[in-house]
mmCIF file of N, CA and C in Angstrom:
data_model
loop_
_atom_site.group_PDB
_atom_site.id
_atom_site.type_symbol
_atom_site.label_atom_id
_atom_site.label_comp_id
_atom_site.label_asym_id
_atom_site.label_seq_id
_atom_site.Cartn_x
_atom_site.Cartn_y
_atom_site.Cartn_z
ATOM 1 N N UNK A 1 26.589 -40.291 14.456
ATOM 2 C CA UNK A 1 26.526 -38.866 14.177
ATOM 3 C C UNK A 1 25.207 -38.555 13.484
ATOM 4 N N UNK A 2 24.643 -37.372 13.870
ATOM 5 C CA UNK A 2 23.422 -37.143 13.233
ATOM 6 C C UNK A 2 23.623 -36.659 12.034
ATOM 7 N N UNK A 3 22.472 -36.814 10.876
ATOM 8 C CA UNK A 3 23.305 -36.286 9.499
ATOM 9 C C UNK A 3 22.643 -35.297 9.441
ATOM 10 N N UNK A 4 21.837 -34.601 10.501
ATOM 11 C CA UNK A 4 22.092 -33.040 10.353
ATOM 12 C C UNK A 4 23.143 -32.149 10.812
ATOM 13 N N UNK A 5 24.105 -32.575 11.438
ATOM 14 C CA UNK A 5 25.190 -32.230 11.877
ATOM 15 C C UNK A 5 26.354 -31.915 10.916
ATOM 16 N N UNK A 6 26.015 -32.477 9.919
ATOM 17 C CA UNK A 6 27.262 -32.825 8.648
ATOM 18 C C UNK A 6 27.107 -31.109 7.538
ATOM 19 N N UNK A 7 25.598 -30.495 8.169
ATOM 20 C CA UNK A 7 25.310 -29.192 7.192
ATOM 21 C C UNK A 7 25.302 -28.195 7.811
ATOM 22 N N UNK A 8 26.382 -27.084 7.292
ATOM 23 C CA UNK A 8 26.349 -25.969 8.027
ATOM 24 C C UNK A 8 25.373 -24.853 6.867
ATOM 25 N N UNK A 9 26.097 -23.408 7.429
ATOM 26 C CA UNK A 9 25.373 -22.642 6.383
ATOM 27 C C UNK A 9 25.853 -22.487 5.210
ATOM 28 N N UNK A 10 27.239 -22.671 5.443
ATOM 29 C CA UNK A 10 27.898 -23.091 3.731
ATOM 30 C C UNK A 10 27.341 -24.174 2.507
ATOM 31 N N UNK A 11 26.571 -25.274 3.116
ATOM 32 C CA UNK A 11 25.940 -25.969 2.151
ATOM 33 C C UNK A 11 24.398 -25.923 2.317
ATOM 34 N N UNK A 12 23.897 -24.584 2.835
ATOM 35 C CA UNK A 12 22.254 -25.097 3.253
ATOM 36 C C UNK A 12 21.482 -24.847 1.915
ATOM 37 N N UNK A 13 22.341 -25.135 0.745
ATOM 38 C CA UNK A 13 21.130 -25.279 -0.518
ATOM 39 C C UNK A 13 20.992 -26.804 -0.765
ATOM 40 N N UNK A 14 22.311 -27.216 -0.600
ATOM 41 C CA UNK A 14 22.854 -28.884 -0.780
ATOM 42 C C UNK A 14 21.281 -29.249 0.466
ATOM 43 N N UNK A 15 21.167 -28.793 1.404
ATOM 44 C CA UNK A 15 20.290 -29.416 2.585
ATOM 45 C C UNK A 15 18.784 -29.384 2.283
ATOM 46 N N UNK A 16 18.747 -28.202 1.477
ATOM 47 C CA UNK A 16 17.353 -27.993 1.140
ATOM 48 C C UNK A 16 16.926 -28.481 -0.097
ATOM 49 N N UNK A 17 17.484 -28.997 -1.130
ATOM 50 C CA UNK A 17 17.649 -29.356 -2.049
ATOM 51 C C UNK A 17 17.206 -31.165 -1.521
ATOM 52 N N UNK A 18 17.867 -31.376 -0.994
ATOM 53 C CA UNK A 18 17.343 -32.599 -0.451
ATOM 54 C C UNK A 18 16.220 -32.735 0.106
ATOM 55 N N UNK A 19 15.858 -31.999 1.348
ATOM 56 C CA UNK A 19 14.854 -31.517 1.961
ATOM 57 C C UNK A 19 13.700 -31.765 0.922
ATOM 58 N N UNK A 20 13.802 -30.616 -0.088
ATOM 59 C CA UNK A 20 12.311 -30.796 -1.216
ATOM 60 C C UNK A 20 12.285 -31.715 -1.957
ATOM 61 N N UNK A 21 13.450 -32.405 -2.029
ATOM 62 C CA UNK A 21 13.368 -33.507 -3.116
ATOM 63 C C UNK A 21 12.807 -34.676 -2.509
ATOM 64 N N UNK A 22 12.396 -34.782 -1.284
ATOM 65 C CA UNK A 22 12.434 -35.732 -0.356
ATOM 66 C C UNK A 22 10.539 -35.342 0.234
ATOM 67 N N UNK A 23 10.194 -34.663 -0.191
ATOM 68 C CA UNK A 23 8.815 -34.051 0.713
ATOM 69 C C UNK A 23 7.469 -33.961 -0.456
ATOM 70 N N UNK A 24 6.659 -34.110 0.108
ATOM 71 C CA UNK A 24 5.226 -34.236 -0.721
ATOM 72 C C UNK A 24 4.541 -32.933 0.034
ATOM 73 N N UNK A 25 3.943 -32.209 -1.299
ATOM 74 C CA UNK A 25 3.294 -31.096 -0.727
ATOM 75 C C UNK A 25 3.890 -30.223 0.437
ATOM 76 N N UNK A 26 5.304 -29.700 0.149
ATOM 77 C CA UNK A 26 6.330 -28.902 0.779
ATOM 78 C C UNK A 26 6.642 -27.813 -0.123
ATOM 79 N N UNK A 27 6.271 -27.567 -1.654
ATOM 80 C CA UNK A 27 6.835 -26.867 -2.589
ATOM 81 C C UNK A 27 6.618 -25.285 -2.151
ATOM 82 N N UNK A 28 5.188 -25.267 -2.146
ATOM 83 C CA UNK A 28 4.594 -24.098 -1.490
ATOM 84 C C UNK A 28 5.385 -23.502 -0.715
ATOM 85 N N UNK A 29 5.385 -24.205 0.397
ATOM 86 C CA UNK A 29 5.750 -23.760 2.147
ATOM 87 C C UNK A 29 6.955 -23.247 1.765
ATOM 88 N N UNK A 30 8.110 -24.038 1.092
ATOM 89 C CA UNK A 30 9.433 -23.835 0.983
ATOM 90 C C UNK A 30 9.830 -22.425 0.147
ATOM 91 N N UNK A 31 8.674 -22.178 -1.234
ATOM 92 C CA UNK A 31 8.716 -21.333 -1.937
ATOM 93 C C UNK A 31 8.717 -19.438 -1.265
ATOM 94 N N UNK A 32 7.088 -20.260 0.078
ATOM 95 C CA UNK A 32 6.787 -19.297 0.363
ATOM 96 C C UNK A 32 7.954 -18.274 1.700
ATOM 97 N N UNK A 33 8.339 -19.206 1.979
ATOM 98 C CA UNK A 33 9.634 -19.211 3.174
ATOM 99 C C UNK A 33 10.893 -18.229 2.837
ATOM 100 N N UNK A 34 11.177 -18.753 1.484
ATOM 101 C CA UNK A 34 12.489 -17.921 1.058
ATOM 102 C C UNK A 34 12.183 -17.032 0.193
ATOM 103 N N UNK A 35 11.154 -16.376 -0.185
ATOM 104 C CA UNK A 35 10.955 -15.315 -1.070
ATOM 105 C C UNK A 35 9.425 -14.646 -0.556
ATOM 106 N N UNK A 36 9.485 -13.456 -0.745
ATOM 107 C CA UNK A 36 8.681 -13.134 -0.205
ATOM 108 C C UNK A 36 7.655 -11.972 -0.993
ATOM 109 N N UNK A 37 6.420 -12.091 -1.414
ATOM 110 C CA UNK A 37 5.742 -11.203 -2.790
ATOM 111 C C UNK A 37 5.241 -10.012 -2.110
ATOM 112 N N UNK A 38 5.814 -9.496 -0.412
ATOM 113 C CA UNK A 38 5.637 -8.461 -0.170
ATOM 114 C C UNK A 38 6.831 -7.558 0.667
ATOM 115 N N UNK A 39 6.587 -6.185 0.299
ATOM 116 C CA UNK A 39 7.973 -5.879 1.042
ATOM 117 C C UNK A 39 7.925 -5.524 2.244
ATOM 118 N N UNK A 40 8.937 -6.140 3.142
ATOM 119 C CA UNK A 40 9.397 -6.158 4.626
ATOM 120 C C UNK A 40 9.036 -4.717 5.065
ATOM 121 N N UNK A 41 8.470 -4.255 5.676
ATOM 122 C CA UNK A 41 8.187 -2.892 6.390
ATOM 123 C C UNK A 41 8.132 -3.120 8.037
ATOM 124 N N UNK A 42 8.343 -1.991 8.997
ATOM 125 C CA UNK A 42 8.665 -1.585 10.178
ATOM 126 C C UNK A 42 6.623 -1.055 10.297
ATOM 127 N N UNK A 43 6.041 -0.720 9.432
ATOM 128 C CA UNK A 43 5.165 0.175 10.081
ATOM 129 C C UNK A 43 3.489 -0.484 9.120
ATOM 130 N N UNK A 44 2.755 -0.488 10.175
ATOM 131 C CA UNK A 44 2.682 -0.006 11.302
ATOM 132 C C UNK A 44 3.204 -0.982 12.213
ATOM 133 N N UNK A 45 3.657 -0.508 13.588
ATOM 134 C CA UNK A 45 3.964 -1.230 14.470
ATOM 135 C C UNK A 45 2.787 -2.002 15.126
ATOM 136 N N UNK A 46 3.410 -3.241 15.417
ATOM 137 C CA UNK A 46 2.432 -4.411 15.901
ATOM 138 C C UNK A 46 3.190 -5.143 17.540
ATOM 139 N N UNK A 47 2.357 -5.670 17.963
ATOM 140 C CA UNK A 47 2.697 -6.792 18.848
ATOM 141 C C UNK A 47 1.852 -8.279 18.991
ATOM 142 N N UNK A 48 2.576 -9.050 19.551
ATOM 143 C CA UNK A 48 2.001 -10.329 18.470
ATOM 144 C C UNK A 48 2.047 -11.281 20.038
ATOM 145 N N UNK A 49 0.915 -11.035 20.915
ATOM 146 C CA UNK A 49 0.756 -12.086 22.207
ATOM 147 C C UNK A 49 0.666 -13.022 21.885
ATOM 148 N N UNK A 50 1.112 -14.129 22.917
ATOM 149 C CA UNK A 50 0.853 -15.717 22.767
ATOM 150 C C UNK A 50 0.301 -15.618 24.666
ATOM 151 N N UNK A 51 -1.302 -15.561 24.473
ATOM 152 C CA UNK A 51 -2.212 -15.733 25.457
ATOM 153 C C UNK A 51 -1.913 -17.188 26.312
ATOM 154 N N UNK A 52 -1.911 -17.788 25.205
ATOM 155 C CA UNK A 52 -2.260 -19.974 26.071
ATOM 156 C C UNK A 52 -1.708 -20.684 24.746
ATOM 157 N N UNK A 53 -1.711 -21.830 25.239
ATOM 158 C CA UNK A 53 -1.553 -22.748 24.121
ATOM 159 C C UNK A 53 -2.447 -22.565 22.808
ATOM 160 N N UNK A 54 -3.394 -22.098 22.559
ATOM 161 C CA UNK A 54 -4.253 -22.365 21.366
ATOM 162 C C UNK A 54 -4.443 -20.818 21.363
ATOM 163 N N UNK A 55 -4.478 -19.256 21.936
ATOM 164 C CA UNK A 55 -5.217 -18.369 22.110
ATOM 165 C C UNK A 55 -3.875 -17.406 21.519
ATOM 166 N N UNK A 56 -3.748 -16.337 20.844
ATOM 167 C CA UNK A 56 -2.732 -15.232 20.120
ATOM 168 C C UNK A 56 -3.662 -14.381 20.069
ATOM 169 N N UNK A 57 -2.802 -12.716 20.346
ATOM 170 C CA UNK A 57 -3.663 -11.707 20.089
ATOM 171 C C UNK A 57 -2.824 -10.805 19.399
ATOM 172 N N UNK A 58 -2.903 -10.425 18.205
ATOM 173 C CA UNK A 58 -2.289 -9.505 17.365
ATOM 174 C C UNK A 58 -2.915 -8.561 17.459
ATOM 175 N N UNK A 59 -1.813 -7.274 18.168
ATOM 176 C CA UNK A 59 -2.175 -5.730 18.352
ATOM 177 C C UNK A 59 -1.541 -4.967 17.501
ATOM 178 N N UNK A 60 -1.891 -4.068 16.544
ATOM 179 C CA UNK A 60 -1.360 -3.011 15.647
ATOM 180 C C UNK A 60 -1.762 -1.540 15.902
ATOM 181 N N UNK A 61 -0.767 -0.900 16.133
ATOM 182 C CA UNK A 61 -0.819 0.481 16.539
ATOM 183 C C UNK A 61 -1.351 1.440 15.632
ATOM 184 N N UNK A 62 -2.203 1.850 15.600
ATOM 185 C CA UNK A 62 -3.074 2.602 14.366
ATOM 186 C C UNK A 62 -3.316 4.343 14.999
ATOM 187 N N UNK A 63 -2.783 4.884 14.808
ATOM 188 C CA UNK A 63 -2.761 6.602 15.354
ATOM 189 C C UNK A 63 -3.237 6.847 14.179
ATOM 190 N N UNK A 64 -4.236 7.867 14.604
ATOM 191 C CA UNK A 64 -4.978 8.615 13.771
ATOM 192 C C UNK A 64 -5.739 8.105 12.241
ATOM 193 N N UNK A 65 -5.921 6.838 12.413
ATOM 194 C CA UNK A 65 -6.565 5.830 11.608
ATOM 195 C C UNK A 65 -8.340 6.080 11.647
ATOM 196 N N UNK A 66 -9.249 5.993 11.474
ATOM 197 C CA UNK A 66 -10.607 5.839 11.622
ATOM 198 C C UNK A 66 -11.126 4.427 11.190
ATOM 199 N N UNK A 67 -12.036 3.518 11.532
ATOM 200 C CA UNK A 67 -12.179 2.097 11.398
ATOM 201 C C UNK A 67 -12.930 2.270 10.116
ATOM 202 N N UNK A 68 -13.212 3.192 9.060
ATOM 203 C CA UNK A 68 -14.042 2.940 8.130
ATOM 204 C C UNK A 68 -12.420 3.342 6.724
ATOM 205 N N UNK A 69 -11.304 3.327 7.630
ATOM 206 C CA UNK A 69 -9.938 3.277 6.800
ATOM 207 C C UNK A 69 -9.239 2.550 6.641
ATOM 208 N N UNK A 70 -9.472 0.831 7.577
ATOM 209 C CA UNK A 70 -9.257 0.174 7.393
ATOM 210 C C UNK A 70 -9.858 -1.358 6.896
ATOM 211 N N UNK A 71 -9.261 -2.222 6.724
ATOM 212 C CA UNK A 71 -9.802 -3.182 5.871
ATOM 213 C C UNK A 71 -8.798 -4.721 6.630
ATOM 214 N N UNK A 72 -9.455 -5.635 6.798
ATOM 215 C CA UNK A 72 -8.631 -6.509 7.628
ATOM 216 C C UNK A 72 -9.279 -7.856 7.012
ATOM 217 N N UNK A 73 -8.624 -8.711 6.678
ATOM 218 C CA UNK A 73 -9.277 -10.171 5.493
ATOM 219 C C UNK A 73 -8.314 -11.160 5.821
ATOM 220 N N UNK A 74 -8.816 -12.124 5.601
ATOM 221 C CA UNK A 74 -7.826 -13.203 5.314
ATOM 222 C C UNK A 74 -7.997 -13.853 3.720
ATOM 223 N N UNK A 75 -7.302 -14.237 3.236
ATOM 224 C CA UNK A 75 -7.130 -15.024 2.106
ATOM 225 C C UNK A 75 -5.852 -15.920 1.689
ATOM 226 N N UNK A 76 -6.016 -17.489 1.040
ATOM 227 C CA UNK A 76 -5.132 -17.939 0.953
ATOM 228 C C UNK A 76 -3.979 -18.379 1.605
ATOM 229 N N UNK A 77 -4.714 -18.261 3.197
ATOM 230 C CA UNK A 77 -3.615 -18.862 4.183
ATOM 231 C C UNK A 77 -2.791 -17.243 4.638
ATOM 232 N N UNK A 78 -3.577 -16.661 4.318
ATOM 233 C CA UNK A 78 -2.414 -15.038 4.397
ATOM 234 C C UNK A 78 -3.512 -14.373 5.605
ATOM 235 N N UNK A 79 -3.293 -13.146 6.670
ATOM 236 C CA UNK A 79 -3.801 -12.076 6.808
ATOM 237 C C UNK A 79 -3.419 -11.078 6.494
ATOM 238 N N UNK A 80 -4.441 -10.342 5.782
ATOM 239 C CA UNK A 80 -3.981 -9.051 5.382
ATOM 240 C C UNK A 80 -4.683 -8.147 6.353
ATOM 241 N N UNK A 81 -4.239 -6.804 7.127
ATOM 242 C CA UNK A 81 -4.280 -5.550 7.331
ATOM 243 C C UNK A 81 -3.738 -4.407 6.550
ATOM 244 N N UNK A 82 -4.951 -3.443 5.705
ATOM 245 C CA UNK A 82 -4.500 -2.754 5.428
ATOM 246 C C UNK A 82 -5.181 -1.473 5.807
ATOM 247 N N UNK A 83 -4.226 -0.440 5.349
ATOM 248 C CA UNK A 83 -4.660 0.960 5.540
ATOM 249 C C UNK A 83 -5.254 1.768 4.436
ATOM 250 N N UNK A 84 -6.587 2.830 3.737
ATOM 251 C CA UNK A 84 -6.198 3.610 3.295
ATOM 252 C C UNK A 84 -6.702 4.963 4.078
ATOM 253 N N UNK A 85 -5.134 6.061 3.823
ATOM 254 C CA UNK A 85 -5.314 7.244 4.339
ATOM 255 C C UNK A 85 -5.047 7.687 3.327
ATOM 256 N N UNK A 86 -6.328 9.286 3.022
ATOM 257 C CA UNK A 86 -5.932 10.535 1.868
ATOM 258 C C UNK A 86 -5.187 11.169 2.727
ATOM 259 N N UNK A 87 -4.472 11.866 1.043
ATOM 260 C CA UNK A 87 -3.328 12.965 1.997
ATOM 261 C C UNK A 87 -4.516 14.131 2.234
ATOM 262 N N UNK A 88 -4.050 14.760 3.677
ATOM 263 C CA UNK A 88 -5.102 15.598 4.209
ATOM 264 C C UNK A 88 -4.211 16.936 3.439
ATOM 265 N N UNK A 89 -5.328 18.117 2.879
ATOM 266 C CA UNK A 89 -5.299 19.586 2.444
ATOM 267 C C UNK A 89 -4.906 20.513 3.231
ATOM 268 N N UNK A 90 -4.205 19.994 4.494
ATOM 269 C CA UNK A 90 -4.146 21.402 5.966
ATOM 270 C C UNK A 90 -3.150 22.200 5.155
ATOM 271 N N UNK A 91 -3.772 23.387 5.716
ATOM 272 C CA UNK A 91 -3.102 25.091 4.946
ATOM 273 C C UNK A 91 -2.221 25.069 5.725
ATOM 274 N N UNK A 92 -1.717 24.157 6.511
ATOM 275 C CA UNK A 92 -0.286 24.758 7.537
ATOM 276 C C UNK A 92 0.698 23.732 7.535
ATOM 277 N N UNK A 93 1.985 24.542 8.048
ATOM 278 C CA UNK A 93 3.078 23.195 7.439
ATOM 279 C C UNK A 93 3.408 22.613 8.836
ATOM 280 N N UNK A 94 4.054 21.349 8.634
ATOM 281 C CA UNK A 94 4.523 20.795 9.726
ATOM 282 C C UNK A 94 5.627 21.320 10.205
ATOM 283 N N UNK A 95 5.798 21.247 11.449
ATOM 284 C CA UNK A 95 7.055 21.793 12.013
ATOM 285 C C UNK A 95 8.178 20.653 12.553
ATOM 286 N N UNK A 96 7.151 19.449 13.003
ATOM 287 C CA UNK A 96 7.339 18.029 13.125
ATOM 288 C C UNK A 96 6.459 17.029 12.813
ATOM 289 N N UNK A 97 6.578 16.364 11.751
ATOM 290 C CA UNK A 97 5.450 15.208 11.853
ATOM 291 C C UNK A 97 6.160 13.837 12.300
ATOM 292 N N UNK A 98 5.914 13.362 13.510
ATOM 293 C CA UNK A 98 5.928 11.918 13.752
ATOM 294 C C UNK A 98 5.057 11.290 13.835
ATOM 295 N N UNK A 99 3.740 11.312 13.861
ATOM 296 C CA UNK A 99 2.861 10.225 13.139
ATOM 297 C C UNK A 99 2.563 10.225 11.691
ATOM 298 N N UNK A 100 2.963 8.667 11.618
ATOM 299 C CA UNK A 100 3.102 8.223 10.246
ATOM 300 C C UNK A 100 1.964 7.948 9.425
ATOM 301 N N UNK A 101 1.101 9.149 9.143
ATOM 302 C CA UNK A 101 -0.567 8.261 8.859
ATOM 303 C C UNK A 101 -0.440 8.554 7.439
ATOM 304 N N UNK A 102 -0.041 6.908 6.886
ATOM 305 C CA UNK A 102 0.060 6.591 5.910
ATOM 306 C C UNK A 102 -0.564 5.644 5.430
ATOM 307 N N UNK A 103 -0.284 5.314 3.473
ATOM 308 C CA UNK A 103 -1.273 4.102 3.557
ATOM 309 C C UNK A 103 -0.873 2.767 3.773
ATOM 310 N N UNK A 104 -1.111 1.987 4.419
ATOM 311 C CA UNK A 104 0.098 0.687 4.293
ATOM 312 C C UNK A 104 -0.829 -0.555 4.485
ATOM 313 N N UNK A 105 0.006 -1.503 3.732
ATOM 314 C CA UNK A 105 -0.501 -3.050 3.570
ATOM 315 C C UNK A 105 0.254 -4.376 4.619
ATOM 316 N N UNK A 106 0.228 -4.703 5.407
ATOM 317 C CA UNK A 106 1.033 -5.528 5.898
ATOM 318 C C UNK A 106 -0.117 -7.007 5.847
ATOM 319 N N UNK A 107 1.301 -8.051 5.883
ATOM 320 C CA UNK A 107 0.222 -9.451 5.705
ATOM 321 C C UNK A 107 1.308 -10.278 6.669
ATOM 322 N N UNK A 108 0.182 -11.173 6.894
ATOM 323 C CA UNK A 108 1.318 -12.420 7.646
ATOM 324 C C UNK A 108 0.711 -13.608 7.790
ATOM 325 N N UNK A 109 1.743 -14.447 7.276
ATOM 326 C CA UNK A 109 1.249 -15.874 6.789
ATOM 327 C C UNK A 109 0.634 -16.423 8.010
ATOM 328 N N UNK A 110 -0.594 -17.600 7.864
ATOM 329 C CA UNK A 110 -1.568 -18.366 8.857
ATOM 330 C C UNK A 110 -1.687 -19.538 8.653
ATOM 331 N N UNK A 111 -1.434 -20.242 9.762
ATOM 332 C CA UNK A 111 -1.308 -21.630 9.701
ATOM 333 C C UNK A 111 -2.860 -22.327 9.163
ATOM 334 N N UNK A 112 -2.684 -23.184 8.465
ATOM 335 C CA UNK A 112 -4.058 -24.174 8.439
ATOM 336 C C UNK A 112 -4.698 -24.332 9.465
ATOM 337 N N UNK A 113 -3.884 -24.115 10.811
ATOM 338 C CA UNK A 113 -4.768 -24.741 11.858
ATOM 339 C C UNK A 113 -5.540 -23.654 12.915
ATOM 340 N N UNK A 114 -5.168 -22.139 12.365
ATOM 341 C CA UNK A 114 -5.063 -20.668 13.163
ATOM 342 C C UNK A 114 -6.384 -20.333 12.150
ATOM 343 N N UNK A 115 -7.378 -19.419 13.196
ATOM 344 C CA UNK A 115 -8.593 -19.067 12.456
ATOM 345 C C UNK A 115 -8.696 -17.808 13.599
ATOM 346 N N UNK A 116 -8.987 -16.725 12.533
ATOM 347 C CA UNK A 116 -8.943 -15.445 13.295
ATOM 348 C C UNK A 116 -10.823 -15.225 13.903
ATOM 349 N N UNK A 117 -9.990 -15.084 15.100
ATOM 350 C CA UNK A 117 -11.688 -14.836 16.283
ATOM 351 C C UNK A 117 -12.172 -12.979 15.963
ATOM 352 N N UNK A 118 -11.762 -12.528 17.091
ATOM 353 C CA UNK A 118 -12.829 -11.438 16.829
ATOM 354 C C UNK A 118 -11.377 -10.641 16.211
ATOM 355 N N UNK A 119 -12.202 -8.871 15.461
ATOM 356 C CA UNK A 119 -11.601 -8.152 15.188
ATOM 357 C C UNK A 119 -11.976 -6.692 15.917
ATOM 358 N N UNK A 120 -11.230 -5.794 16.627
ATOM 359 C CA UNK A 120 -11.284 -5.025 17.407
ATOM 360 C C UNK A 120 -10.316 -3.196 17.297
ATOM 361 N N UNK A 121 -11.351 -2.550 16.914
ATOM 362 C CA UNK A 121 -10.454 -1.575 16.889
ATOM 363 C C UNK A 121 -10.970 -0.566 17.589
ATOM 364 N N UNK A 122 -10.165 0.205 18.917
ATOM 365 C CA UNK A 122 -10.775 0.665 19.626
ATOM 366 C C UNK A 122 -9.438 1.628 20.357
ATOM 367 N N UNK A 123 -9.577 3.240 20.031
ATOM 368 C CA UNK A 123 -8.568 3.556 20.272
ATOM 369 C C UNK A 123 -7.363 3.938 19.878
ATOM 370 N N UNK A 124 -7.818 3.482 18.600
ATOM 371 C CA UNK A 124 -6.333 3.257 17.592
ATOM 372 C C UNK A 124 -5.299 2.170 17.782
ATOM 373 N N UNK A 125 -6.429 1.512 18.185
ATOM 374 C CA UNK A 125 -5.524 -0.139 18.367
ATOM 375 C C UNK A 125 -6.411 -0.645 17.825
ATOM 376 N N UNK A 126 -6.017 -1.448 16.776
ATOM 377 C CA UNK A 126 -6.295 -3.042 16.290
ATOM 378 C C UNK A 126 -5.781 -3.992 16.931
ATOM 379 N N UNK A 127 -6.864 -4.857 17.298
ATOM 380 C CA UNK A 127 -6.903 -5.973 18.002
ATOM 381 C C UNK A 127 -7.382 -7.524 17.304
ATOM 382 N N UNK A 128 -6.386 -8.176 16.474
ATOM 383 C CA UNK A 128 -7.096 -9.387 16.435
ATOM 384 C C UNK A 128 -6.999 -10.633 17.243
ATOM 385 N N UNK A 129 -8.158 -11.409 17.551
ATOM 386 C CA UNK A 129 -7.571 -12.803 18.009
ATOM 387 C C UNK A 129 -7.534 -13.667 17.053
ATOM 388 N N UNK A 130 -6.134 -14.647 17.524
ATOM 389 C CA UNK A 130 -6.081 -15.381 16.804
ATOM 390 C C UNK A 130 -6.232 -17.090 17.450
ATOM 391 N N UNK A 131 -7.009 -18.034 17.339
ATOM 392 C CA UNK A 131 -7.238 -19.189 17.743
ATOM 393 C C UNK A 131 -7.184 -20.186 17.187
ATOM 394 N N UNK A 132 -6.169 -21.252 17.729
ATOM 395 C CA UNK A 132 -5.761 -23.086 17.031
ATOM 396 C C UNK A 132 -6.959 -23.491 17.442
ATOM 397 N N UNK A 133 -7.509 -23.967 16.063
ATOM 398 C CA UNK A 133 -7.904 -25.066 15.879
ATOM 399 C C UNK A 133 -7.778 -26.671 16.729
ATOM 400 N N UNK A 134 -8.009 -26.779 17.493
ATOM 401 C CA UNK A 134 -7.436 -28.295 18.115
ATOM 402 C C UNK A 134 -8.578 -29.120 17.841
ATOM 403 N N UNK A 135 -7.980 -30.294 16.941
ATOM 404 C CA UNK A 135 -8.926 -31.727 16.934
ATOM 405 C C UNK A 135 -9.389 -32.352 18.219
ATOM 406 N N UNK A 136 -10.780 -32.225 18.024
ATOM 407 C CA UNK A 136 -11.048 -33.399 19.315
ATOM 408 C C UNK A 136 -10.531 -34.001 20.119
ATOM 409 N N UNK A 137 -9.766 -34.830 19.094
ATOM 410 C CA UNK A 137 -8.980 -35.998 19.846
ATOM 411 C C UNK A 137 -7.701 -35.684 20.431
ATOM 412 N N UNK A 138 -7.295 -34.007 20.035
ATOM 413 C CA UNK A 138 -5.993 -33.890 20.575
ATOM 414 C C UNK A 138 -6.479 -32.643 22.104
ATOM 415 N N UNK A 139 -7.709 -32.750 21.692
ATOM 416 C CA UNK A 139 -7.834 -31.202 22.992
ATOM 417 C C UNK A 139 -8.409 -32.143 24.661
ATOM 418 N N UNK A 140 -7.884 -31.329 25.323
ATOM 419 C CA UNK A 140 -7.622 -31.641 26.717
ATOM 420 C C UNK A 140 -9.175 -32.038 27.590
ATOM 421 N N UNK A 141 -8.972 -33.528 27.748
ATOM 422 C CA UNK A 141 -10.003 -33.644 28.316
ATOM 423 C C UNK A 141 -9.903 -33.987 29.768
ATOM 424 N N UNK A 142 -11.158 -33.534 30.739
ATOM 425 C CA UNK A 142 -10.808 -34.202 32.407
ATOM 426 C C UNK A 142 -11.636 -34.978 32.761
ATOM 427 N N UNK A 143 -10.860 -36.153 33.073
ATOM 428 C CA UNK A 143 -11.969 -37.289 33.443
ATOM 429 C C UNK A 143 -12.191 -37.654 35.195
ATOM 430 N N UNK A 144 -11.103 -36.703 35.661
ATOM 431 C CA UNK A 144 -11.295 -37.253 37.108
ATOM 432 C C UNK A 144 -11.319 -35.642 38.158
#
């Protein structure tokens, strides 16, 4: 019997508890996994391609954004996209507003091995690529 079989979700602290007690340089990852130092938001909306094996393109829907309002970084294994929009002075009221042009921060964790290629905003789309890293010795070579 496998002795992952023996843990359901009723004991998955008993599992993880082991898990970290058992791992070198896991504290982080594990810390960063179950708690989270930003809050979960819907907006802006994104889509998140997987091009090829090594190639991702993260698209974020940006309406009525201007590229000198946004700000796009990486740090600490994190990407951050953020927004700032002033509230605009219009003398007239809304009757409907569904675009959300607000200010917002979204981040999302990056692997050691993921290094962001170009950055693209065109349209009111943000466009990043995102590209693995592959070691030498593991990337695809043709010999015949």
């Amino acid at each position: 019997m496998n002795a992952l079989q023996r843990y359901h979700a009723s004991n998955l602290p008993e599992l993880m508890e082991k898990i970290s007690k058992n791992s070198i340089g896991l504290d982080d990852y594990f810390t960063n996994f179950f708690s989270s130092d930003f809050p979960s938001t819907n907006y802006p909306p994104y889509n998140l391609i997987q091009l090829n094996n090594h190639e991702s393109k993260l698209e974020i829907a940006l309406a009525g954004f201007k590229e000198n309002e946004l700000q796009v970084f990486t740090e600490f294994g994190k990407l951050f996209v953020e927004g700032r929009k002033e509230e605009s002075k219009d003398d007239g009221t809304f009757v409907h507003k569904g675009l959300a042009q607000r200010s917002f921060k979204r981040v999302w964790t990056v692997s050691d091995d993921t290094k962001v290629g170009s950055v693209k905003f065109e349209d009111g789309l943000l466009t990043v690529e995102l590209k693995k890293i592959v070691p030498e010795h593991h990337a695809r070579k043709e010999y015949l």
